[in-house]
Amino acid sequence: MILLIDAGNSRVKWAIYQQGRWLADGVVAHDAVPQLAEEWRRWPLTRALASSVAEPQVGAALQAALPCPVQWVRAQVAFGDVTNHYRQPAEQGADRWLAVLAARQICAGDVVVACAGTALTVEALTAEGDYLGGCILPGYRLMLASLARGTANLDRLAGEVAAFPQGTADALATGVGDAMVGAIERMCLRLAEKTGRGRPQLLLTGGDAAQLAPWLAEPVRIVDNLVLMGLLRVAGEQ
């Protein structure tokens, strides 16, 4: 019985897997991690695999809560049929690498993987298994928060995305949405130009995936928990 943990910038996602079945899962804020100890002790766990881009104290809290040995997964130069072309894989967030590993199992062709959470990450993977790299930008709420902090009059709730925003609230929502969509669609164009094979598939994951999907012109497939799926692949279960 395996415990899989994805410690993100804002929350910790976890799931328990055994013999082809997901038995339990959950999401908690960073400050609630110690409460997981009681939940996890209920299961006869034999191992755990974890990925973390959170502050070190979150990793320490997870370590203290775990009832079994844990393997902290990092980005690698290669795994299976995927080659990582990141110049220094050691500096790369493991969540990005794991999402790409999971995407490789889902999509046989060229694929762009967009993870919409606290940050938005957008990765390019070819049909040959070459992970070319990707980009990072602030996510929806982080962009709004930066505008609120850095300007005199934009500390307000965002409105609705519109073709031609005619109010400040809608202008905020549309500007932030267009920035995120633009990063994704630009990566799709770059990958198509690189391979010469036309538009890649687009996978979208993360807490803001459902909000972001309707804004995209590209056909998109939402897949929950790509990082946990990547951990499962590293565990040798898929």
JSON list of C-alpha atoms in Angstrom, two decimals:
[
{"chain": "A", "resi": 1, "resn": "MET", "atom": "CA", "xyz": [0.00, 0.00, 0.00]},
{"chain": "A", "resi": 2, "resn": "ILE", "atom": "CA", "xyz": [1.59, 3.25, -1.21]},
{"chain": "A", "resi": 3, "resn": "LEU", "atom": "CA", "xyz": [1.07, 6.82, -0.02]},
{"chain": "A", "resi": 4, "resn": "LEU", "atom": "CA", "xyz": [1.62, 9.51, -2.66]},
{"chain": "A", "resi": 5, "resn": "ILE", "atom": "CA", "xyz": [2.12, 13.15, -1.62]},
{"chain": "A", "resi": 6, "resn": "ASP", "atom": "CA", "xyz": [2.18, 16.34, -3.69]},
{"chain": "A", "resi": 7, "resn": "ALA", "atom": "CA", "xyz": [3.20, 19.30, -1.52]},
{"chain": "A", "resi": 8, "resn": "GLY", "atom": "CA", "xyz": [2.45, 22.40, -3.57]},
{"chain": "A", "resi": 9, "resn": "ASN", "atom": "CA", "xyz": [2.92, 26.09, -2.90]},
{"chain": "A", "resi": 10, "resn": "SER", "atom": "CA", "xyz": [-0.41, 26.41, -1.05]},
{"chain": "A", "resi": 11, "resn": "ARG", "atom": "CA", "xyz": [-1.76, 22.94, -0.30]},
{"chain": "A", "resi": 12, "resn": "VAL", "atom": "CA", "xyz": [-0.77, 19.31, 0.14]},
{"chain": "A", "resi": 13, "resn": "LYS", "atom": "CA", "xyz": [-2.55, 16.68, -1.94]},
{"chain": "A", "resi": 14, "resn": "TRP", "atom": "CA", "xyz": [-2.25, 13.01, -1.04]},
{"chain": "A", "resi": 15, "resn": "ALA", "atom": "CA", "xyz": [-3.63, 9.66, -2.14]},
{"chain": "A", "resi": 16, "resn": "ILE", "atom": "CA", "xyz": [-3.32, 6.00, -1.14]},
{"chain": "A", "resi": 17, "resn": "TYR", "atom": "CA", "xyz": [-2.95, 3.40, -3.87]},
{"chain": "A", "resi": 18, "resn": "GLN", "atom": "CA", "xyz": [-2.89, -0.41, -3.90]},
{"chain": "A", "resi": 19, "resn": "GLN", "atom": "CA", "xyz": [-3.11, -2.97, -6.69]},
{"chain": "A", "resi": 20, "resn": "GLY", "atom": "CA", "xyz": [-4.70, -0.75, -9.32]},
{"chain": "A", "resi": 21, "resn": "ARG", "atom": "CA", "xyz": [-7.06, 1.07, -6.97]},
{"chain": "A", "resi": 22, "resn": "TRP", "atom": "CA", "xyz": [-7.12, 4.52, -5.39]},
{"chain": "A", "resi": 23, "resn": "LEU", "atom": "CA", "xyz": [-8.28, 3.84, -1.83]},
{"chain": "A", "resi": 24, "resn": "ALA", "atom": "CA", "xyz": [-8.31, 7.32, -0.29]},
{"chain": "A", "resi": 25, "resn": "ASP", "atom": "CA", "xyz": [-7.24, 10.88, -1.01]},
{"chain": "A", "resi": 26, "resn": "GLY", "atom": "CA", "xyz": [-7.33, 14.34, 0.46]},
{"chain": "A", "resi": 27, "resn": "VAL", "atom": "CA", "xyz": [-6.19, 17.96, 0.30]},
{"chain": "A", "resi": 28, "resn": "VAL", "atom": "CA", "xyz": [-5.07, 20.09, 3.25]},
{"chain": "A", "resi": 29, "resn": "ALA", "atom": "CA", "xyz": [-3.54, 23.50, 3.81]},
{"chain": "A", "resi": 30, "resn": "HIS", "atom": "CA", "xyz": [0.09, 23.58, 4.92]},
{"chain": "A", "resi": 31, "resn": "ASP", "atom": "CA", "xyz": [-0.77, 24.35, 8.54]},
{"chain": "A", "resi": 32, "resn": "ALA", "atom": "CA", "xyz": [-3.01, 21.27, 8.72]},
{"chain": "A", "resi": 33, "resn": "VAL", "atom": "CA", "xyz": [-0.29, 18.77, 7.75]},
{"chain": "A", "resi": 34, "resn": "PRO", "atom": "CA", "xyz": [0.24, 17.51, 11.36]},
{"chain": "A", "resi": 35, "resn": "GLN", "atom": "CA", "xyz": [-3.40, 16.39, 11.39]},
{"chain": "A", "resi": 36, "resn": "LEU", "atom": "CA", "xyz": [-2.64, 13.89, 8.64]},
{"chain": "A", "resi": 37, "resn": "ALA", "atom": "CA", "xyz": [-0.66, 11.68, 11.02]},
{"chain": "A", "resi": 38, "resn": "GLU", "atom": "CA", "xyz": [-3.81, 10.21, 12.55]},
{"chain": "A", "resi": 39, "resn": "GLU", "atom": "CA", "xyz": [-5.44, 9.65, 9.15]},
{"chain": "A", "resi": 40, "resn": "TRP", "atom": "CA", "xyz": [-2.39, 7.91, 7.70]},
{"chain": "A", "resi": 41, "resn": "ARG", "atom": "CA", "xyz": [-1.93, 5.64, 10.72]},
{"chain": "A", "resi": 42, "resn": "ARG", "atom": "CA", "xyz": [-5.28, 4.04, 9.84]},
{"chain": "A", "resi": 43, "resn": "TRP", "atom": "CA", "xyz": [-3.73, 2.45, 6.75]},
{"chain": "A", "resi": 44, "resn": "PRO", "atom": "CA", "xyz": [-1.12, -0.35, 6.57]},
{"chain": "A", "resi": 45, "resn": "LEU", "atom": "CA", "xyz": [1.24, 1.76, 4.48]},
{"chain": "A", "resi": 46, "resn": "THR", "atom": "CA", "xyz": [4.47, 0.14, 3.31]},
{"chain": "A", "resi": 47, "resn": "ARG", "atom": "CA", "xyz": [6.06, 3.10, 1.52]},
{"chain": "A", "resi": 48, "resn": "ALA", "atom": "CA", "xyz": [5.52, 6.70, 0.54]},
{"chain": "A", "resi": 49, "resn": "LEU", "atom": "CA", "xyz": [6.65, 8.80, -2.42]},
{"chain": "A", "resi": 50, "resn": "ALA", "atom": "CA", "xyz": [6.55, 12.58, -2.13]},
{"chain": "A", "resi": 51, "resn": "SER", "atom": "CA", "xyz": [7.17, 15.67, -4.21]},
{"chain": "A", "resi": 52, "resn": "SER", "atom": "CA", "xyz": [7.51, 19.10, -2.64]},
{"chain": "A", "resi": 53, "resn": "VAL", "atom": "CA", "xyz": [7.89, 22.67, -3.88]},
{"chain": "A", "resi": 54, "resn": "ALA", "atom": "CA", "xyz": [6.74, 24.02, -0.52]},
{"chain": "A", "resi": 55, "resn": "GLU", "atom": "CA", "xyz": [8.81, 25.68, 2.21]},
{"chain": "A", "resi": 56, "resn": "PRO", "atom": "CA", "xyz": [11.20, 23.32, 4.07]},
{"chain": "A", "resi": 57, "resn": "GLN", "atom": "CA", "xyz": [9.05, 23.35, 7.20]},
{"chain": "A", "resi": 58, "resn": "VAL", "atom": "CA", "xyz": [6.20, 21.75, 5.24]},
{"chain": "A", "resi": 59, "resn": "GLY", "atom": "CA", "xyz": [8.48, 18.89, 4.24]},
{"chain": "A", "resi": 60, "resn": "ALA", "atom": "CA", "xyz": [9.59, 18.52, 7.85]},
{"chain": "A", "resi": 61, "resn": "ALA", "atom": "CA", "xyz": [5.96, 18.39, 9.02]},
{"chain": "A", "resi": 62, "resn": "LEU", "atom": "CA", "xyz": [5.17, 15.74, 6.42]},
{"chain": "A", "resi": 63, "resn": "GLN", "atom": "CA", "xyz": [8.17, 13.69, 7.49]},
{"chain": "A", "resi": 64, "resn": "ALA", "atom": "CA", "xyz": [6.99, 13.83, 11.10]},
{"chain": "A", "resi": 65, "resn": "ALA", "atom": "CA", "xyz": [3.46, 12.76, 10.15]},
{"chain": "A", "resi": 66, "resn": "LEU", "atom": "CA", "xyz": [4.51, 9.78, 8.03]},
{"chain": "A", "resi": 67, "resn": "PRO", "atom": "CA", "xyz": [4.17, 6.28, 9.52]},
{"chain": "A", "resi": 68, "resn": "CYS", "atom": "CA", "xyz": [6.42, 4.66, 6.90]},
{"chain": "A", "resi": 69, "resn": "PRO", "atom": "CA", "xyz": [9.63, 5.30, 4.92]},
{"chain": "A", "resi": 70, "resn": "VAL", "atom": "CA", "xyz": [9.40, 8.06, 2.30]},
{"chain": "A", "resi": 71, "resn": "GLN", "atom": "CA", "xyz": [11.19, 8.64, -1.00]},
{"chain": "A", "resi": 72, "resn": "TRP", "atom": "CA", "xyz": [11.46, 12.32, -1.92]},
{"chain": "A", "resi": 73, "resn": "VAL", "atom": "CA", "xyz": [11.30, 12.41, -5.71]},
{"chain": "A", "resi": 74, "resn": "ARG", "atom": "CA", "xyz": [13.37, 14.94, -7.66]},
{"chain": "A", "resi": 75, "resn": "ALA", "atom": "CA", "xyz": [13.55, 15.84, -11.34]},
{"chain": "A", "resi": 76, "resn": "GLN", "atom": "CA", "xyz": [15.87, 13.56, -13.28]},
{"chain": "A", "resi": 77, "resn": "VAL", "atom": "CA", "xyz": [17.86, 13.63, -16.51]},
{"chain": "A", "resi": 78, "resn": "ALA", "atom": "CA", "xyz": [15.67, 10.81, -17.82]},
{"chain": "A", "resi": 79, "resn": "PHE", "atom": "CA", "xyz": [13.03, 8.34, -16.73]},
{"chain": "A", "resi": 80, "resn": "GLY", "atom": "CA", "xyz": [11.64, 5.56, -18.86]},
{"chain": "A", "resi": 81, "resn": "ASP", "atom": "CA", "xyz": [11.08, 6.92, -22.35]},
{"chain": "A", "resi": 82, "resn": "VAL", "atom": "CA", "xyz": [11.22, 10.60, -21.32]},
{"chain": "A", "resi": 83, "resn": "THR", "atom": "CA", "xyz": [14.41, 12.65, -21.64]},
{"chain": "A", "resi": 84, "resn": "ASN", "atom": "CA", "xyz": [14.68, 15.88, -19.67]},
{"chain": "A", "resi": 85, "resn": "HIS", "atom": "CA", "xyz": [16.39, 18.68, -21.64]},
{"chain": "A", "resi": 86, "resn": "TYR", "atom": "CA", "xyz": [16.39, 21.07, -18.68]},
{"chain": "A", "resi": 87, "resn": "ARG", "atom": "CA", "xyz": [19.96, 22.38, -18.35]},
{"chain": "A", "resi": 88, "resn": "GLN", "atom": "CA", "xyz": [20.08, 21.67, -14.61]},
{"chain": "A", "resi": 89, "resn": "PRO", "atom": "CA", "xyz": [17.36, 19.17, -13.62]},
{"chain": "A", "resi": 90, "resn": "ALA", "atom": "CA", "xyz": [18.37, 19.52, -9.97]},
{"chain": "A", "resi": 91, "resn": "GLU", "atom": "CA", "xyz": [16.98, 23.08, -9.87]},
{"chain": "A", "resi": 92, "resn": "GLN", "atom": "CA", "xyz": [13.66, 22.11, -11.41]},
{"chain": "A", "resi": 93, "resn": "GLY", "atom": "CA", "xyz": [10.53, 21.67, -9.35]},
{"chain": "A", "resi": 94, "resn": "ALA", "atom": "CA", "xyz": [9.73, 17.98, -9.14]},
{"chain": "A", "resi": 95, "resn": "ASP", "atom": "CA", "xyz": [6.03, 18.69, -9.69]},
{"chain": "A", "resi": 96, "resn": "ARG", "atom": "CA", "xyz": [6.72, 19.89, -13.23]},
{"chain": "A", "resi": 97, "resn": "TRP", "atom": "CA", "xyz": [8.77, 16.79, -14.07]},
{"chain": "A", "resi": 98, "resn": "LEU", "atom": "CA", "xyz": [6.20, 14.43, -12.57]},
{"chain": "A", "resi": 99, "resn": "ALA", "atom": "CA", "xyz": [3.34, 16.06, -14.47]},
{"chain": "A", "resi": 100, "resn": "VAL", "atom": "CA", "xyz": [5.27, 15.47, -17.69]},
{"chain": "A", "resi": 101, "resn": "LEU", "atom": "CA", "xyz": [5.88, 11.81, -16.80]},
{"chain": "A", "resi": 102, "resn": "ALA", "atom": "CA", "xyz": [2.16, 11.36, -16.23]},
{"chain": "A", "resi": 103, "resn": "ALA", "atom": "CA", "xyz": [1.29, 13.17, -19.46]},
{"chain": "A", "resi": 104, "resn": "ARG", "atom": "CA", "xyz": [3.56, 10.79, -21.37]},
{"chain": "A", "resi": 105, "resn": "GLN", "atom": "CA", "xyz": [1.38, 7.87, -20.29]},
{"chain": "A", "resi": 106, "resn": "ILE", "atom": "CA", "xyz": [-1.80, 9.68, -21.31]},
{"chain": "A", "resi": 107, "resn": "CYS", "atom": "CA", "xyz": [-0.71, 11.15, -24.66]},
{"chain": "A", "resi": 108, "resn": "ALA", "atom": "CA", "xyz": [1.36, 9.33, -27.25]},
{"chain": "A", "resi": 109, "resn": "GLY", "atom": "CA", "xyz": [1.87, 12.42, -29.43]},
{"chain": "A", "resi": 110, "resn": "ASP", "atom": "CA", "xyz": [3.16, 15.93, -28.87]},
{"chain": "A", "resi": 111, "resn": "VAL", "atom": "CA", "xyz": [1.61, 17.44, -25.75]},
{"chain": "A", "resi": 112, "resn": "VAL", "atom": "CA", "xyz": [1.62, 20.68, -23.77]},
{"chain": "A", "resi": 113, "resn": "VAL", "atom": "CA", "xyz": [1.03, 20.27, -20.03]},
{"chain": "A", "resi": 114, "resn": "ALA", "atom": "CA", "xyz": [-0.37, 23.28, -18.15]},
{"chain": "A", "resi": 115, "resn": "CYS", "atom": "CA", "xyz": [-0.61, 23.14, -14.35]},
{"chain": "A", "resi": 116, "resn": "ALA", "atom": "CA", "xyz": [-2.78, 25.98, -13.04]},
{"chain": "A", "resi": 117, "resn": "GLY", "atom": "CA", "xyz": [-2.22, 26.44, -9.32]},
{"chain": "A", "resi": 118, "resn": "THR", "atom": "CA", "xyz": [-0.58, 29.15, -7.25]},
{"chain": "A", "resi": 119, "resn": "ALA", "atom": "CA", "xyz": [1.76, 29.44, -10.23]},
{"chain": "A", "resi": 120, "resn": "LEU", "atom": "CA", "xyz": [1.00, 28.47, -13.81]},
{"chain": "A", "resi": 121, "resn": "THR", "atom": "CA", "xyz": [3.55, 26.15, -15.38]},
{"chain": "A", "resi": 122, "resn": "VAL", "atom": "CA", "xyz": [3.46, 25.23, -19.06]},
{"chain": "A", "resi": 123, "resn": "GLU", "atom": "CA", "xyz": [5.58, 22.32, -20.34]},
{"chain": "A", "resi": 124, "resn": "ALA", "atom": "CA", "xyz": [6.36, 20.98, -23.84]},
{"chain": "A", "resi": 125, "resn": "LEU", "atom": "CA", "xyz": [6.81, 17.26, -24.53]},
{"chain": "A", "resi": 126, "resn": "THR", "atom": "CA", "xyz": [7.33, 15.72, -27.97]},
{"chain": "A", "resi": 127, "resn": "ALA", "atom": "CA", "xyz": [6.00, 12.45, -29.31]},
{"chain": "A", "resi": 128, "resn": "GLU", "atom": "CA", "xyz": [9.57, 11.12, -29.13]},
{"chain": "A", "resi": 129, "resn": "GLY", "atom": "CA", "xyz": [9.63, 11.66, -25.37]},
{"chain": "A", "resi": 130, "resn": "ASP", "atom": "CA", "xyz": [11.78, 14.79, -25.40]},
{"chain": "A", "resi": 131, "resn": "TYR", "atom": "CA", "xyz": [10.77, 17.12, -22.58]},
{"chain": "A", "resi": 132, "resn": "LEU", "atom": "CA", "xyz": [11.94, 20.44, -24.03]},
{"chain": "A", "resi": 133, "resn": "GLY", "atom": "CA", "xyz": [11.27, 22.56, -20.93]},
{"chain": "A", "resi": 134, "resn": "GLY", "atom": "CA", "xyz": [8.60, 25.07, -20.07]},
{"chain": "A", "resi": 135, "resn": "CYS", "atom": "CA", "xyz": [7.69, 28.38, -18.49]},
{"chain": "A", "resi": 136, "resn": "ILE", "atom": "CA", "xyz": [6.50, 29.60, -15.10]},
{"chain": "A", "resi": 137, "resn": "LEU", "atom": "CA", "xyz": [4.28, 32.60, -14.40]},
{"chain": "A", "resi": 138, "resn": "PRO", "atom": "CA", "xyz": [2.02, 33.73, -11.56]},
{"chain": "A", "resi": 139, "resn": "GLY", "atom": "CA", "xyz": [-1.32, 31.98, -11.29]},
{"chain": "A", "resi": 140, "resn": "TYR", "atom": "CA", "xyz": [-4.70, 33.71, -11.30]},
{"chain": "A", "resi": 141, "resn": "ARG", "atom": "CA", "xyz": [-4.84, 34.86, -7.67]},
{"chain": "A", "resi": 142, "resn": "LEU", "atom": "CA", "xyz": [-1.13, 35.63, -7.51]},
{"chain": "A", "resi": 143, "resn": "MET", "atom": "CA", "xyz": [-1.39, 37.99, -10.48]},
{"chain": "A", "resi": 144, "resn": "LEU", "atom": "CA", "xyz": [-4.36, 39.75, -8.92]},
{"chain": "A", "resi": 145, "resn": "ALA", "atom": "CA", "xyz": [-2.54, 40.02, -5.59]},
{"chain": "A", "resi": 146, "resn": "SER", "atom": "CA", "xyz": [0.51, 41.57, -7.26]},
{"chain": "A", "resi": 147, "resn": "LEU", "atom": "CA", "xyz": [-1.68, 44.20, -8.93]},
{"chain": "A", "resi": 148, "resn": "ALA", "atom": "CA", "xyz": [-3.37, 44.92, -5.61]},
{"chain": "A", "resi": 149, "resn": "ARG", "atom": "CA", "xyz": [-0.03, 45.37, -3.85]},
{"chain": "A", "resi": 150, "resn": "GLY", "atom": "CA", "xyz": [1.74, 47.30, -6.58]},
{"chain": "A", "resi": 151, "resn": "THR", "atom": "CA", "xyz": [-0.89, 49.83, -7.64]},
{"chain": "A", "resi": 152, "resn": "ALA", "atom": "CA", "xyz": [-2.98, 52.47, -5.90]},
{"chain": "A", "resi": 153, "resn": "ASN", "atom": "CA", "xyz": [-6.44, 51.60, -7.23]},
{"chain": "A", "resi": 154, "resn": "LEU", "atom": "CA", "xyz": [-6.56, 47.90, -8.19]},
{"chain": "A", "resi": 155, "resn": "ASP", "atom": "CA", "xyz": [-7.11, 46.29, -4.79]},
{"chain": "A", "resi": 156, "resn": "ARG", "atom": "CA", "xyz": [-10.56, 44.99, -5.66]},
{"chain": "A", "resi": 157, "resn": "LEU", "atom": "CA", "xyz": [-12.39, 41.82, -6.63]},
{"chain": "A", "resi": 158, "resn": "ALA", "atom": "CA", "xyz": [-11.98, 40.69, -10.21]},
{"chain": "A", "resi": 159, "resn": "GLY", "atom": "CA", "xyz": [-15.05, 40.65, -12.43]},
{"chain": "A", "resi": 160, "resn": "GLU", "atom": "CA", "xyz": [-15.78, 38.57, -15.50]},
{"chain": "A", "resi": 161, "resn": "VAL", "atom": "CA", "xyz": [-13.65, 37.79, -18.53]},
{"chain": "A", "resi": 162, "resn": "ALA", "atom": "CA", "xyz": [-14.97, 39.77, -21.50]},
{"chain": "A", "resi": 163, "resn": "ALA", "atom": "CA", "xyz": [-13.95, 40.38, -25.10]},
{"chain": "A", "resi": 164, "resn": "PHE", "atom": "CA", "xyz": [-13.88, 44.13, -24.47]},
{"chain": "A", "resi": 165, "resn": "PRO", "atom": "CA", "xyz": [-13.90, 44.85, -20.72]},
{"chain": "A", "resi": 166, "resn": "GLN", "atom": "CA", "xyz": [-15.77, 48.05, -19.93]},
{"chain": "A", "resi": 167, "resn": "GLY", "atom": "CA", "xyz": [-15.14, 48.17, -16.20]},
{"chain": "A", "resi": 168, "resn": "THR", "atom": "CA", "xyz": [-12.06, 47.87, -14.02]},
{"chain": "A", "resi": 169, "resn": "ALA", "atom": "CA", "xyz": [-13.15, 44.61, -12.34]},
{"chain": "A", "resi": 170, "resn": "ASP", "atom": "CA", "xyz": [-13.68, 42.96, -15.73]},
{"chain": "A", "resi": 171, "resn": "ALA", "atom": "CA", "xyz": [-10.43, 44.46, -17.02]},
{"chain": "A", "resi": 172, "resn": "LEU", "atom": "CA", "xyz": [-8.57, 42.74, -14.17]},
{"chain": "A", "resi": 173, "resn": "ALA", "atom": "CA", "xyz": [-10.16, 39.35, -14.78]},
{"chain": "A", "resi": 174, "resn": "THR", "atom": "CA", "xyz": [-9.64, 39.57, -18.53]},
{"chain": "A", "resi": 175, "resn": "GLY", "atom": "CA", "xyz": [-6.06, 40.78, -18.30]},
{"chain": "A", "resi": 176, "resn": "VAL", "atom": "CA", "xyz": [-5.05, 38.01, -15.94]},
{"chain": "A", "resi": 177, "resn": "GLY", "atom": "CA", "xyz": [-6.96, 35.40, -17.93]},
{"chain": "A", "resi": 178, "resn": "ASP", "atom": "CA", "xyz": [-5.44, 36.55, -21.22]},
{"chain": "A", "resi": 179, "resn": "ALA", "atom": "CA", "xyz": [-1.93, 36.39, -19.75]},
{"chain": "A", "resi": 180, "resn": "MET", "atom": "CA", "xyz": [-2.43, 32.78, -18.67]},
{"chain": "A", "resi": 181, "resn": "VAL", "atom": "CA", "xyz": [-4.14, 31.73, -21.90]},
{"chain": "A", "resi": 182, "resn": "GLY", "atom": "CA", "xyz": [-1.50, 33.53, -23.94]},
{"chain": "A", "resi": 183, "resn": "ALA", "atom": "CA", "xyz": [1.32, 31.61, -22.25]},
{"chain": "A", "resi": 184, "resn": "ILE", "atom": "CA", "xyz": [-0.40, 28.29, -22.94]},
{"chain": "A", "resi": 185, "resn": "GLU", "atom": "CA", "xyz": [-1.38, 29.00, -26.53]},
{"chain": "A", "resi": 186, "resn": "ARG", "atom": "CA", "xyz": [2.06, 30.42, -27.32]},
{"chain": "A", "resi": 187, "resn": "MET", "atom": "CA", "xyz": [3.68, 27.20, -26.04]},
{"chain": "A", "resi": 188, "resn": "CYS", "atom": "CA", "xyz": [1.33, 25.18, -28.24]},
{"chain": "A", "resi": 189, "resn": "LEU", "atom": "CA", "xyz": [2.39, 27.24, -31.25]},
{"chain": "A", "resi": 190, "resn": "ARG", "atom": "CA", "xyz": [6.09, 26.89, -30.41]},
{"chain": "A", "resi": 191, "resn": "LEU", "atom": "CA", "xyz": [5.85, 23.13, -30.05]},
{"chain": "A", "resi": 192, "resn": "ALA", "atom": "CA", "xyz": [3.95, 22.82, -33.34]},
{"chain": "A", "resi": 193, "resn": "GLU", "atom": "CA", "xyz": [6.63, 24.90, -35.08]},
{"chain": "A", "resi": 194, "resn": "LYS", "atom": "CA", "xyz": [9.37, 22.80, -33.48]},
{"chain": "A", "resi": 195, "resn": "THR", "atom": "CA", "xyz": [7.95, 19.45, -34.54]},
{"chain": "A", "resi": 196, "resn": "GLY", "atom": "CA", "xyz": [6.25, 20.47, -37.80]},
{"chain": "A", "resi": 197, "resn": "ARG", "atom": "CA", "xyz": [3.36, 18.18, -36.87]},
{"chain": "A", "resi": 198, "resn": "GLY", "atom": "CA", "xyz": [0.62, 20.67, -36.17]},
{"chain": "A", "resi": 199, "resn": "ARG", "atom": "CA", "xyz": [-1.12, 21.43, -32.90]},
{"chain": "A", "resi": 200, "resn": "PRO", "atom": "CA", "xyz": [-0.11, 19.35, -29.88]},
{"chain": "A", "resi": 201, "resn": "GLN", "atom": "CA", "xyz": [-2.57, 17.90, -27.43]},
{"chain": "A", "resi": 202, "resn": "LEU", "atom": "CA", "xyz": [-3.20, 20.08, -24.38]},
{"chain": "A", "resi": 203, "resn": "LEU", "atom": "CA", "xyz": [-3.54, 18.71, -20.87]},
{"chain": "A", "resi": 204, "resn": "LEU", "atom": "CA", "xyz": [-4.69, 21.01, -18.08]},
{"chain": "A", "resi": 205, "resn": "THR", "atom": "CA", "xyz": [-4.45, 20.25, -14.37]},
{"chain": "A", "resi": 206, "resn": "GLY", "atom": "CA", "xyz": [-4.42, 22.10, -11.04]},
{"chain": "A", "resi": 207, "resn": "GLY", "atom": "CA", "xyz": [-6.91, 23.89, -8.85]},
{"chain": "A", "resi": 208, "resn": "ASP", "atom": "CA", "xyz": [-7.74, 26.55, -11.43]},
{"chain": "A", "resi": 209, "resn": "ALA", "atom": "CA", "xyz": [-7.99, 24.16, -14.40]},
{"chain": "A", "resi": 210, "resn": "ALA", "atom": "CA", "xyz": [-11.79, 24.27, -14.63]},
{"chain": "A", "resi": 211, "resn": "GLN", "atom": "CA", "xyz": [-11.78, 28.08, -14.47]},
{"chain": "A", "resi": 212, "resn": "LEU", "atom": "CA", "xyz": [-9.11, 28.39, -17.14]},
{"chain": "A", "resi": 213, "resn": "ALA", "atom": "CA", "xyz": [-10.38, 25.79, -19.62]},
{"chain": "A", "resi": 214, "resn": "PRO", "atom": "CA", "xyz": [-13.31, 27.80, -21.11]},
{"chain": "A", "resi": 215, "resn": "TRP", "atom": "CA", "xyz": [-10.97, 30.68, -21.96]},
{"chain": "A", "resi": 216, "resn": "LEU", "atom": "CA", "xyz": [-8.74, 28.53, -24.17]},
{"chain": "A", "resi": 217, "resn": "ALA", "atom": "CA", "xyz": [-9.24, 28.33, -27.91]},
{"chain": "A", "resi": 218, "resn": "GLU", "atom": "CA", "xyz": [-7.29, 25.05, -27.97]},
{"chain": "A", "resi": 219, "resn": "PRO", "atom": "CA", "xyz": [-9.11, 21.73, -27.43]},
{"chain": "A", "resi": 220, "resn": "VAL", "atom": "CA", "xyz": [-8.20, 20.89, -23.86]},
{"chain": "A", "resi": 221, "resn": "ARG", "atom": "CA", "xyz": [-8.42, 17.83, -21.62]},
{"chain": "A", "resi": 222, "resn": "ILE", "atom": "CA", "xyz": [-8.56, 18.34, -17.86]},
{"chain": "A", "resi": 223, "resn": "VAL", "atom": "CA", "xyz": [-6.76, 15.64, -15.88]},
{"chain": "A", "resi": 224, "resn": "ASP", "atom": "CA", "xyz": [-6.76, 15.83, -12.10]},
{"chain": "A", "resi": 225, "resn": "ASN", "atom": "CA", "xyz": [-3.72, 15.00, -9.98]},
{"chain": "A", "resi": 226, "resn": "LEU", "atom": "CA", "xyz": [-1.09, 14.66, -12.70]},
{"chain": "A", "resi": 227, "resn": "VAL", "atom": "CA", "xyz": [1.68, 14.98, -10.11]},
{"chain": "A", "resi": 228, "resn": "LEU", "atom": "CA", "xyz": [0.30, 12.08, -8.06]},
{"chain": "A", "resi": 229, "resn": "MET", "atom": "CA", "xyz": [0.03, 10.05, -11.26]},
{"chain": "A", "resi": 230, "resn": "GLY", "atom": "CA", "xyz": [3.66, 10.84, -12.00]},
{"chain": "A", "resi": 231, "resn": "LEU", "atom": "CA", "xyz": [4.64, 9.66, -8.54]},
{"chain": "A", "resi": 232, "resn": "LEU", "atom": "CA", "xyz": [2.79, 6.44, -9.17]},
{"chain": "A", "resi": 233, "resn": "ARG", "atom": "CA", "xyz": [4.79, 5.93, -12.35]},
{"chain": "A", "resi": 234, "resn": "VAL", "atom": "CA", "xyz": [8.05, 6.47, -10.47]},
{"chain": "A", "resi": 235, "resn": "ALA", "atom": "CA", "xyz": [6.85, 3.95, -7.91]},
{"chain": "A", "resi": 236, "resn": "GLY", "atom": "CA", "xyz": [6.68, 1.42, -10.73]},
{"chain": "A", "resi": 237, "resn": "GLU", "atom": "CA", "xyz": [2.94, 0.88, -10.40]},
{"chain": "A", "resi": 238, "resn": "GLN", "atom": "CA", "xyz": [1.97, 2.17, -13.84]}
]
